[in-house]
Structures are given as structure tokens and as C-alpha cells.
């Protein structure tokens, strides 16, 4: 059995919300990266919704961090929502929120 | 006939390429293992051991011991983002940064700051990062100084089989922020305390139902075996993981380092310890 990731993107004006469900890891990254690369130039706010995410590994976290750095370079905002307790602990330990706070 | 010959040539060519690739991967594995397997550190009043089990032929986990002129030993354990060959290449970069920083820095926090400074541009260019835990252990005072760059703190099991939580110390991963700074925490260890460093390949190992090993199972194994030698505790953790995962293929690199306080004893062993 293989892990899978489903990515759904919803636009509302300059706001784009990306809903990720399943597993965001080394083996499932491609759909997420494709959606990030396809973000429109007019987007000023990107929200990643993790409510239906079951697991994220270091490669998945790396993609989120890269998005935050890209947002800093291109002057748009990134928000993370729907984070469960395990993910909250993981992001705090690794320093994801420190990067968000520092760059935005 | 022509097409058949073409196919034959193509197959032969692919076979040769695959053999070359296989040989080069094995050579890369040899390089990595030789860098990880070397002389054992000689410390007083304690025992240390470590092991790294890559999920593939080569891996991105890293640990190292560095003896300091003041008698302390600096221990580092790290986890490079990703897996396989790309992670292994960055693991070598991490090793170089640590070895260089360890020579000139006074403590773990300074070491992590120097490593981040040295590696930040490369890691940002590659869209990667490394989580690292670094400690200085003083065998004479039993003081443990520690700093984290995005990595879980080690688990401290006391002689009475209770877990002592280390005061929180959180720093951003290496490669996360250009001007990241880190701070040292410190505790004084007691006789027979066991300190267990680990990567998430242990806690996230999955069984056949997809359940993870998790920190609670790991803590229980350590509590059950904390009176044994570091090699036996290491073996107990490895056995518990093997038993838990059954026939499921290992997905992530597994690395652990153990330090046990033993007054007056100098029992050093590591079957995968790095060159000093």
C-alpha cells in the first residue's frame, strides 16, 4: 500500500487556500510542489490547511519552509491553519513558527 | 534484425550503466561508513555508544563525538531533510561544518551558530535543512550543556527508572534563518543516568497497521533496560523496533546515541562511531 496526498486549491480574490490531505512526505511531494509552482502572480495571501493531513515528514516541512522563504522574496503572506497537536509540537521543535515570525 | 540488434545494444548499454551506478552507490556507502566508523572516543566516568541504520544503502542521519582539550566530549546527532543519496551528500557537508566549528567554539550553542553560518547559503540554495542536537558532557563535574537546532532533546532516564525532563531549549533548524542564534541549557547528571539521543526514524517507525512506534514506547524500553550497559540498551531498542515493525520495510534512517554516567568506569564502545 502506498501513501497518497490530495491537494485542493481554492481562490478567493487575492487569497489562495491550499487544502492538503493524506500524507505529505518524500514519496508524495509532487502534487504539492506543482500547486505551489502554479500559484498566480496576483495572490497576496496563501493559506495551507492541514486539517485532513495525517502525516508530514522533513521533506514536507522543507516544502513549507521553502514556501515561506519564497513568500518573503516575492512579498506575499503565508498562513498555516488546521494544525493538530502533534504537528504543533513538531513545527515548534523544528522552528517553523520562528521562521514564519521572523520573515513575515 | 536491425531493430533487434539495436535493442540488444540498448539493453547492454543500460546494464552497463546500472552496474556503474550500483558500483558508485556502493563506493558512496563505503565512504560514508568509513567516515562514521573510526576510533572510539576515550572519556572518563561514562560510557557512550551509537549506531546509525540507513533506510537505504546510504542515509542522511549523522552523529559524531569530538574530544575537547578541556576534557569534555562534544556529541552531535543530526537528521538531514530527505533520504538516500541527496541526504547523504548533505550529511557529509554537516560533518565538515561540525568538525570545523567544534575546533573553535566554546559550547554547543556557539557550535550550532557557526554551523548555521557556514551552511545556510548552501542549504537555502538547495531548499534543504538539517536538525541537530549538540551537547558538551563534562565527566568531572557531570554537567551537561546542550543546544538544539530544530531537534528533539535527548531522553534522560534516571537510576530510579523515572524520566527527567530536560528544560526546554528550542532553536531553529540549521538552514532555516540566516541570523539564527542558539542558547545553551545545562543540567547536572547523576550516577547511572542514561541519556538517549535519537532521530525520528525511531519514533515514526510503523507497524503493519500503520501505527507509529512513538515516544511513549521508546521511553518504556529505556525505562525497562536503563540499568543495563549502553550496548545492551541499544540492542534492546533495536530489538523492540524490529519486533514492532515486523515485515514492514524501514522507511527512514534510524540513529541513536547513548551516554551513561558511570563513576570511575571507562567503558567506551561504539560500532559506528566517527573518526576523531
XYZ file of N, CA and C in Angstrom, chain B residues 64-251:
564
model
N 28.302 12.173 15.898
C 29.733 12.373 15.978
C 30.123 12.642 17.426
N 31.339 12.289 17.770
C 31.906 12.618 19.082
C 33.178 13.439 18.840
N 33.373 14.446 19.658
C 34.574 15.264 19.495
C 35.149 15.565 20.874
N 36.369 15.078 21.119
C 37.006 15.320 22.411
C 37.593 16.725 22.441
N 37.257 17.478 23.486
C 37.737 18.853 23.613
C 38.971 18.891 24.510
N 39.825 19.881 24.311
C 41.059 19.963 25.102
C 40.809 20.059 26.607
N 39.638 20.581 26.998
C 39.350 20.733 28.437
C 38.809 19.452 29.061
N 38.830 18.361 28.326
C 38.400 17.078 28.882
C 36.944 16.748 28.624
N 36.202 17.722 28.146
C 34.792 17.453 27.829
C 34.700 16.689 26.500
N 33.560 16.059 26.284
C 33.304 15.457 24.987
C 32.082 16.148 24.376
N 32.210 16.549 23.147
C 31.096 17.173 22.427
C 30.423 16.105 21.578
N 29.119 15.963 21.745
C 28.351 14.961 20.996
C 27.349 15.684 20.120
N 27.233 15.231 18.888
C 26.239 15.810 17.989
C 25.466 14.692 17.319
N 24.181 14.933 17.107
C 23.348 13.989 16.357
C 22.442 14.825 15.456
N 22.382 14.456 14.190
C 21.615 15.262 13.253
C 20.842 14.451 12.241
N 19.871 15.113 11.633
C 18.984 14.469 10.664
C 18.824 15.429 9.480
N 19.338 15.019 8.331
C 19.224 15.851 7.134
C 17.858 15.622 6.488
N 17.228 16.691 6.020
C 15.954 16.567 5.316
C 16.089 15.609 4.139
N 15.095 14.762 3.942
C 15.092 13.867 2.792
C 15.753 12.538 3.083
N 16.018 11.800 2.029
C 16.553 10.448 2.170
C 17.584 10.148 1.076
N 18.260 9.026 1.247
C 19.112 8.491 0.193
C 20.312 9.350 -0.161
N 20.695 9.322 -1.433
C 21.924 9.978 -1.874
C 21.929 11.497 -1.619
N 20.836 12.220 -1.950
C 20.880 13.667 -1.679
C 21.117 13.969 -0.205
N 20.437 13.238 0.670
C 20.602 13.462 2.107
C 22.023 13.093 2.545
N 22.571 12.025 1.966
C 23.924 11.583 2.330
C 24.961 12.643 1.965
N 24.759 13.293 0.818
C 25.694 14.346 0.416
C 25.672 15.494 1.419
N 24.476 15.867 1.865
C 24.373 16.957 2.831
C 24.844 16.531 4.215
N 24.750 15.237 4.486
C 25.269 14.733 5.757
C 26.790 14.940 5.830
N 27.471 14.735 4.717
C 28.921 14.951 4.676
C 29.242 16.437 4.883
N 28.408 17.286 4.279
C 28.555 18.736 4.474
C 28.393 19.097 5.952
N 27.399 18.465 6.588
C 27.129 18.710 8.011
C 28.315 18.270 8.866
N 28.863 17.129 8.528
C 30.011 16.606 9.274
C 31.189 17.585 9.218
N 31.458 18.090 8.018
C 32.555 19.044 7.850
C 32.310 20.317 8.648
N 31.074 20.797 8.615
C 30.744 22.025 9.350
C 30.902 21.805 10.851
N 30.471 20.644 11.339
C 30.596 20.365 12.774
C 32.061 20.255 13.172
N 32.842 19.484 12.416
C 34.256 19.293 12.763
C 35.001 20.623 12.804
N 34.687 21.468 11.833
C 35.336 22.767 11.763
C 34.894 23.648 12.933
N 33.590 23.654 13.215
C 33.058 24.508 14.283
C 33.515 24.030 15.659
N 33.602 22.709 15.832
C 33.935 22.154 17.147
C 35.321 22.606 17.604
N 36.195 22.848 16.661
C 37.564 23.233 17.000
C 37.660 24.646 17.571
N 36.720 25.486 17.188
C 36.876 26.908 17.505
C 35.772 27.480 18.388
N 34.805 26.677 18.766
C 33.686 27.220 19.537
C 33.715 26.715 20.973
N 33.112 27.520 21.881
C 33.224 27.220 23.306
C 32.141 26.275 23.819
N 31.027 26.227 23.134
C 29.937 25.399 23.639
C 28.984 25.011 22.533
N 27.958 24.225 22.854
C 27.007 23.753 21.833
C 26.309 24.889 21.080
N 25.852 25.905 21.799
C 25.141 26.998 21.128
C 26.040 27.691 20.107
N 27.269 27.945 20.513
C 28.221 28.573 19.582
C 28.487 27.665 18.384
N 28.568 26.380 18.654
C 28.806 25.415 17.568
C 27.665 25.463 16.550
N 26.429 25.472 17.046
C 25.279 25.498 16.133
C 25.213 26.810 15.361
N 25.526 27.908 16.040
C 25.542 29.212 15.349
C 26.569 29.193 14.220
N 27.751 28.650 14.509
C 28.814 28.591 13.484
C 28.418 27.645 12.344
N 27.793 26.531 12.688
C 27.365 25.595 11.636
C 26.306 26.232 10.733
N 25.361 26.940 11.348
C 24.325 27.592 10.544
C 24.937 28.652 9.636
N 25.882 29.397 10.188
C 26.556 30.428 9.404
C 27.276 29.802 8.196
N 27.916 28.663 8.437
C 28.685 28.013 7.364
C 27.790 27.354 6.313
N 26.650 26.849 6.733
C 25.840 26.019 5.844
C 24.611 26.726 5.262
N 24.252 27.881 5.824
C 22.959 28.484 5.478
C 22.784 28.694 3.963
N 23.744 29.333 3.325
C 23.573 29.657 1.905
C 23.420 28.403 1.046
N 24.231 27.395 1.335
C 24.128 26.147 0.568
C 22.772 25.476 0.783
N 22.337 25.428 2.029
C 21.066 24.760 2.317
C 19.884 25.518 1.714
N 19.942 26.849 1.740
C 18.843 27.631 1.125
C 18.841 27.436 -0.389
N 20.016 27.402 -0.976
C 20.108 27.188 -2.429
C 19.483 25.843 -2.795
N 19.681 24.866 -1.936
C 19.183 23.515 -2.213
C 17.786 23.285 -1.659
N 17.244 24.281 -0.941
C 15.907 24.112 -0.355
C 15.879 23.011 0.683
N 16.929 22.924 1.475
C 17.021 21.834 2.437
C 17.345 22.380 3.834
N 17.358 21.493 4.808
C 17.737 21.887 6.166
C 18.227 20.666 6.938
N 18.822 20.933 8.087
C 19.307 19.858 8.956
C 18.866 20.162 10.377
N 18.317 19.179 11.073
C 18.067 19.361 12.505
C 19.208 18.711 13.279
N 19.614 19.377 14.359
C 20.799 18.933 15.084
C 20.609 19.138 16.587
N 21.060 18.179 17.380
C 21.183 18.370 18.823
C 22.660 18.247 19.168
N 23.164 19.199 19.942
C 24.592 19.210 20.276
C 24.746 19.371 21.790
N 25.602 18.551 22.395
C 25.826 18.664 23.842
C 27.317 18.618 24.155
N 27.682 19.241 25.269
C 29.015 19.073 25.855
C 28.838 18.329 27.176
N 29.567 17.257 27.350
C 29.484 16.470 28.578
C 30.818 16.572 29.295
N 30.747 17.017 30.565
C 31.962 17.120 31.373
C 32.011 15.938 32.347
N 32.918 15.005 32.159
C 32.969 13.824 33.021
C 33.297 14.161 34.475
N 33.994 15.262 34.715
C 34.403 15.591 36.086
C 33.261 16.214 36.892
N 32.592 17.191 36.318
C 31.507 17.870 37.044
C 30.150 17.230 36.770
N 30.092 16.347 35.788
C 28.842 15.710 35.331
C 27.852 16.733 34.747
N 28.371 17.892 34.394
C 27.490 18.899 33.805
C 27.276 18.608 32.318
N 26.023 18.670 31.924
C 25.660 18.506 30.515
C 25.142 19.840 30.004
N 25.806 20.379 28.993
C 25.362 21.618 28.357
C 24.806 21.258 26.990
N 23.666 21.834 26.629
C 23.036 21.381 25.383
C 22.351 22.530 24.647
N 22.276 22.370 23.332
C 21.557 23.317 22.485
C 20.953 22.549 21.320
N 19.797 23.011 20.869
C 19.098 22.319 19.785
C 18.873 23.250 18.601
N 19.079 22.705 17.420
C 18.701 23.398 16.188
C 17.603 22.558 15.540
N 16.400 22.693 16.078
C 15.251 22.007 15.485
C 15.135 20.534 15.795
N 15.940 20.049 16.739
C 15.920 18.606 17.015
C 15.369 18.329 18.413
N 14.744 17.151 18.564
C 14.253 16.744 19.879
C 15.411 16.642 20.866
N 15.144 17.055 22.106
C 16.145 16.889 23.151
C 16.277 15.406 23.492
N 17.441 15.004 24.018
C 17.589 13.592 24.394
C 16.675 13.234 25.566
N 16.411 11.934 25.687
C 15.603 11.437 26.809
C 16.563 11.094 27.946
N 16.257 11.608 29.144
C 17.111 11.340 30.308
C 16.379 10.395 31.259
N 16.928 9.187 31.401
C 16.350 8.199 32.320
C 17.250 8.103 33.540
N 16.645 8.273 34.725
C 17.419 8.255 35.958
C 17.516 6.834 36.525
N 18.413 6.682 37.496
C 18.669 5.352 38.065
C 17.408 4.742 38.683
N 16.477 5.590 39.162
C 15.253 5.049 39.768
C 14.176 4.766 38.709
N 14.580 4.692 37.463
C 13.711 4.348 36.331
C 12.604 5.390 36.104
N 12.913 6.631 36.405
C 11.986 7.707 36.068
C 12.626 8.573 34.986
N 11.757 9.229 34.216
C 12.234 10.145 33.173
C 12.347 11.541 33.771
N 13.493 12.166 33.564
C 13.660 13.556 33.992
C 13.618 14.427 32.742
N 12.659 15.331 32.698
C 12.527 16.192 31.526
C 13.621 17.254 31.542
N 14.335 17.389 30.452
C 15.322 18.461 30.346
C 14.591 19.782 30.122
N 15.062 20.861 30.748
C 14.446 22.162 30.486
C 14.410 22.455 28.981
N 13.275 22.969 28.531
C 13.077 23.223 27.100
C 14.192 24.090 26.522
N 14.609 23.739 25.330
C 15.628 24.527 24.646
C 15.373 24.374 23.144
N 14.676 25.363 22.576
C 14.302 25.245 21.162
C 15.019 26.284 20.311
N 15.628 25.817 19.244
C 16.267 26.714 18.290
C 15.870 26.287 16.880
N 15.935 27.217 15.954
C 15.509 26.917 14.587
C 16.519 25.978 13.901
N 16.046 25.158 12.997
C 16.900 24.192 12.297
C 18.035 24.872 11.536
N 19.125 24.149 11.302
C 20.237 24.676 10.508
C 19.744 24.863 9.068
N 19.902 26.076 8.549
C 19.425 26.361 7.197
C 18.063 27.039 7.172
N 17.518 27.364 8.354
C 16.178 27.966 8.418
C 16.213 29.481 8.369
N 17.095 30.072 9.161
C 17.213 31.533 9.227
C 18.682 31.919 9.199
N 18.991 32.937 8.416
C 20.390 33.312 8.212
C 21.083 33.727 9.513
N 20.366 34.485 10.339
C 20.994 35.006 11.558
C 20.525 34.266 12.809
N 20.203 33.007 12.650
C 19.719 32.236 13.798
C 20.777 32.184 14.890
N 20.304 32.357 16.125
C 21.215 32.201 17.264
C 20.636 31.139 18.196
N 21.492 30.558 18.963
C 21.092 29.442 19.822
C 21.557 29.719 21.239
N 20.933 29.075 22.194
C 21.366 29.288 23.584
C 21.576 27.947 24.271
N 22.490 27.962 25.235
C 22.820 26.739 25.963
C 21.898 26.542 27.161
N 21.465 25.319 27.357
C 20.832 24.919 28.605
C 21.805 23.994 29.313
N 21.604 23.786 30.610
C 22.511 22.851 31.281
C 21.824 22.158 32.448
N 22.226 20.936 32.682
C 21.763 20.162 33.835
C 22.971 19.394 34.378
N 22.869 19.002 35.628
C 23.901 18.133 36.194
C 23.345 16.714 36.269
N 24.054 15.807 35.651
C 23.589 14.421 35.642
C 24.007 13.710 36.923
N 23.318 12.612 37.212
C 23.602 11.826 38.413
C 24.194 10.476 38.001
N 24.762 9.818 39.011
C 25.321 8.488 38.778
C 24.272 7.559 38.153
N 24.673 6.857 37.103
C 23.844 5.871 36.389
C 22.715 6.494 35.554
N 22.712 7.814 35.421
C 21.758 8.418 34.480
C 22.067 7.924 33.069
N 21.005 7.746 32.304
C 21.158 7.324 30.904
C 20.570 8.405 30.006
N 21.371 8.866 29.061
C 20.916 9.903 28.133
C 20.808 9.283 26.741
N 19.627 9.436 26.138
C 19.362 8.766 24.861
C 19.029 9.799 23.784
N 19.906 9.910 22.788
C 19.690 10.803 21.639
C 19.114 9.961 20.505
N 18.221 10.554 19.722
C 17.588 9.738 18.674
C 17.107 10.605 17.511
N 16.897 9.941 16.376
C 16.251 10.614 15.247
C 14.827 10.073 15.093
N 14.019 10.777 14.299
C 12.605 10.412 14.217
C 12.345 9.109 13.464
N 13.384 8.541 12.891
C 13.227 7.217 12.276
C 12.829 6.178 13.305
N 13.142 6.446 14.588
C 12.744 5.526 15.669
C 11.283 5.755 16.045
N 10.948 6.976 16.387
C 9.593 7.249 16.886
C 8.532 7.156 15.785
N 8.963 7.318 14.523
C 7.992 7.258 13.426
C 8.024 5.926 12.679
N 8.774 4.959 13.196
C 8.761 3.614 12.583
C 7.344 3.060 12.666
N 6.885 2.429 11.587
C 5.485 1.990 11.530
C 5.358 0.473 11.560
N 4.270 0.016 12.175
C 3.974 -1.419 12.144
C 3.090 -1.737 10.930
N 2.611 -2.965 10.862
C 1.847 -3.394 9.681
C 0.503 -2.688 9.562
N 0.002 -2.138 10.680
C -1.280 -1.404 10.630
C -1.057 0.084 10.372
N 0.188 0.495 10.263
C 0.485 1.902 10.023
C 0.628 2.712 11.297
N 0.521 2.051 12.466
C 0.722 2.770 13.734
C 2.211 3.043 13.945
N 2.504 4.168 14.586
C 3.911 4.534 14.808
C 4.407 4.038 16.169
N 5.736 3.846 16.248
C 6.363 3.386 17.483
C 6.156 4.421 18.596
N 6.343 5.664 18.264
C 6.086 6.823 19.133
C 7.007 6.879 20.352
N 7.012 8.058 20.937
C 7.931 8.352 22.042
C 7.617 7.531 23.289
N 6.337 7.246 23.531
C 5.970 6.526 24.763
C 6.542 5.109 24.777
N 6.487 4.425 23.632
C 7.069 3.071 23.571
C 8.587 3.143 23.772
N 9.210 4.139 23.138
C 10.652 4.291 23.283
C 11.033 4.534 24.746
N 10.296 5.414 25.407
C 10.576 5.710 26.814
C 10.443 4.451 27.669
N 9.430 3.638 27.377
C 9.217 2.430 28.175
C 10.370 1.442 27.999
N 10.853 1.299 26.756
C 12.002 0.408 26.524
C 13.214 0.906 27.322
N 13.426 2.216 27.310
C 14.574 2.790 28.021
C 14.426 2.598 29.534
N 13.210 2.781 30.040
C 12.962 2.582 31.476
C 13.216 1.113 31.843
N 12.738 0.218 31.014
C 12.883 -1.223 31.305
C 14.344 -1.684 31.292
N 15.176 -1.011 30.524
C 16.555 -1.505 30.334
C 17.628 -0.529 30.835
N 17.233 0.513 31.553
C 18.194 1.581 31.877
C 19.329 1.130 32.796
N 19.184 -0.011 33.462
C 20.265 -0.485 34.339
C 21.281 -1.331 33.587
N 21.028 -1.572 32.322
C 21.948 -2.393 31.529
C 23.029 -1.507 30.898
N 24.011 -2.144 30.267
C 25.078 -1.375 29.617
C 24.520 -0.630 28.403
N 25.253 0.381 27.954
C 24.760 1.164 26.805
C 24.582 0.280 25.569
N 25.468 -0.685 25.407
C 25.323 -1.588 24.253
C 24.057 -2.429 24.365
N 23.754 -2.884 25.582
C 22.553 -3.694 25.769
C 21.280 -2.858 25.605
N 21.322 -1.625 26.075
C 20.149 -0.752 25.893
C 19.940 -0.491 24.400
N 21.032 -0.242 23.719
C 20.950 -0.006 22.270
C 20.350 -1.232 21.564
N 20.790 -2.393 21.966
C 20.278 -3.626 21.380
C 18.788 -3.807 21.711
N 18.408 -3.441 22.927
C 17.005 -3.569 23.339
C 16.108 -2.668 22.484
N 16.577 -1.447 22.220
C 15.784 -0.528 21.385
C 15.681 -1.078 19.963
N 16.806 -1.566 19.440
C 16.803 -2.122 18.080
C 15.847 -3.320 17.985
N 15.901 -4.186 18.994
C 15.023 -5.362 19.010
C 13.556 -4.956 19.119
N 13.278 -3.975 19.957
C 11.895 -3.505 20.114
C 11.366 -2.954 18.795
N 12.221 -2.230 18.072
C 11.814 -1.688 16.775
C 11.570 -2.805 15.764
N 12.474 -3.778 15.749
C 12.332 -4.902 14.815
C 11.049 -5.670 15.100
N 10.793 -5.899 16.377
C 9.592 -6.624 16.775
C 8.333 -5.832 16.407
N 8.381 -4.516 16.599
C 7.217 -3.665 16.332
C 6.909 -3.575 14.839
N 7.932 -3.386 14.038
C 7.705 -3.138 12.607
C 7.446 -4.424 11.817
N 7.843 -5.577 12.365
C 7.587 -6.848 11.681
C 8.207 -6.873 10.301
N 7.383 -7.140 9.307
C 7.888 -7.262 7.935
C 7.841 -5.950 7.154
N 7.475 -4.869 7.823
C 7.377 -3.582 7.131
C 8.779 -3.038 6.855
N 8.987 -2.614 5.616
C 10.297 -2.078 5.229
C 10.587 -0.767 5.964
N 11.823 -0.617 6.439
C 12.236 0.606 7.124
C 12.121 1.801 6.176
N 11.405 2.852 6.601
C 11.168 3.998 5.710
C 12.165 5.133 5.921
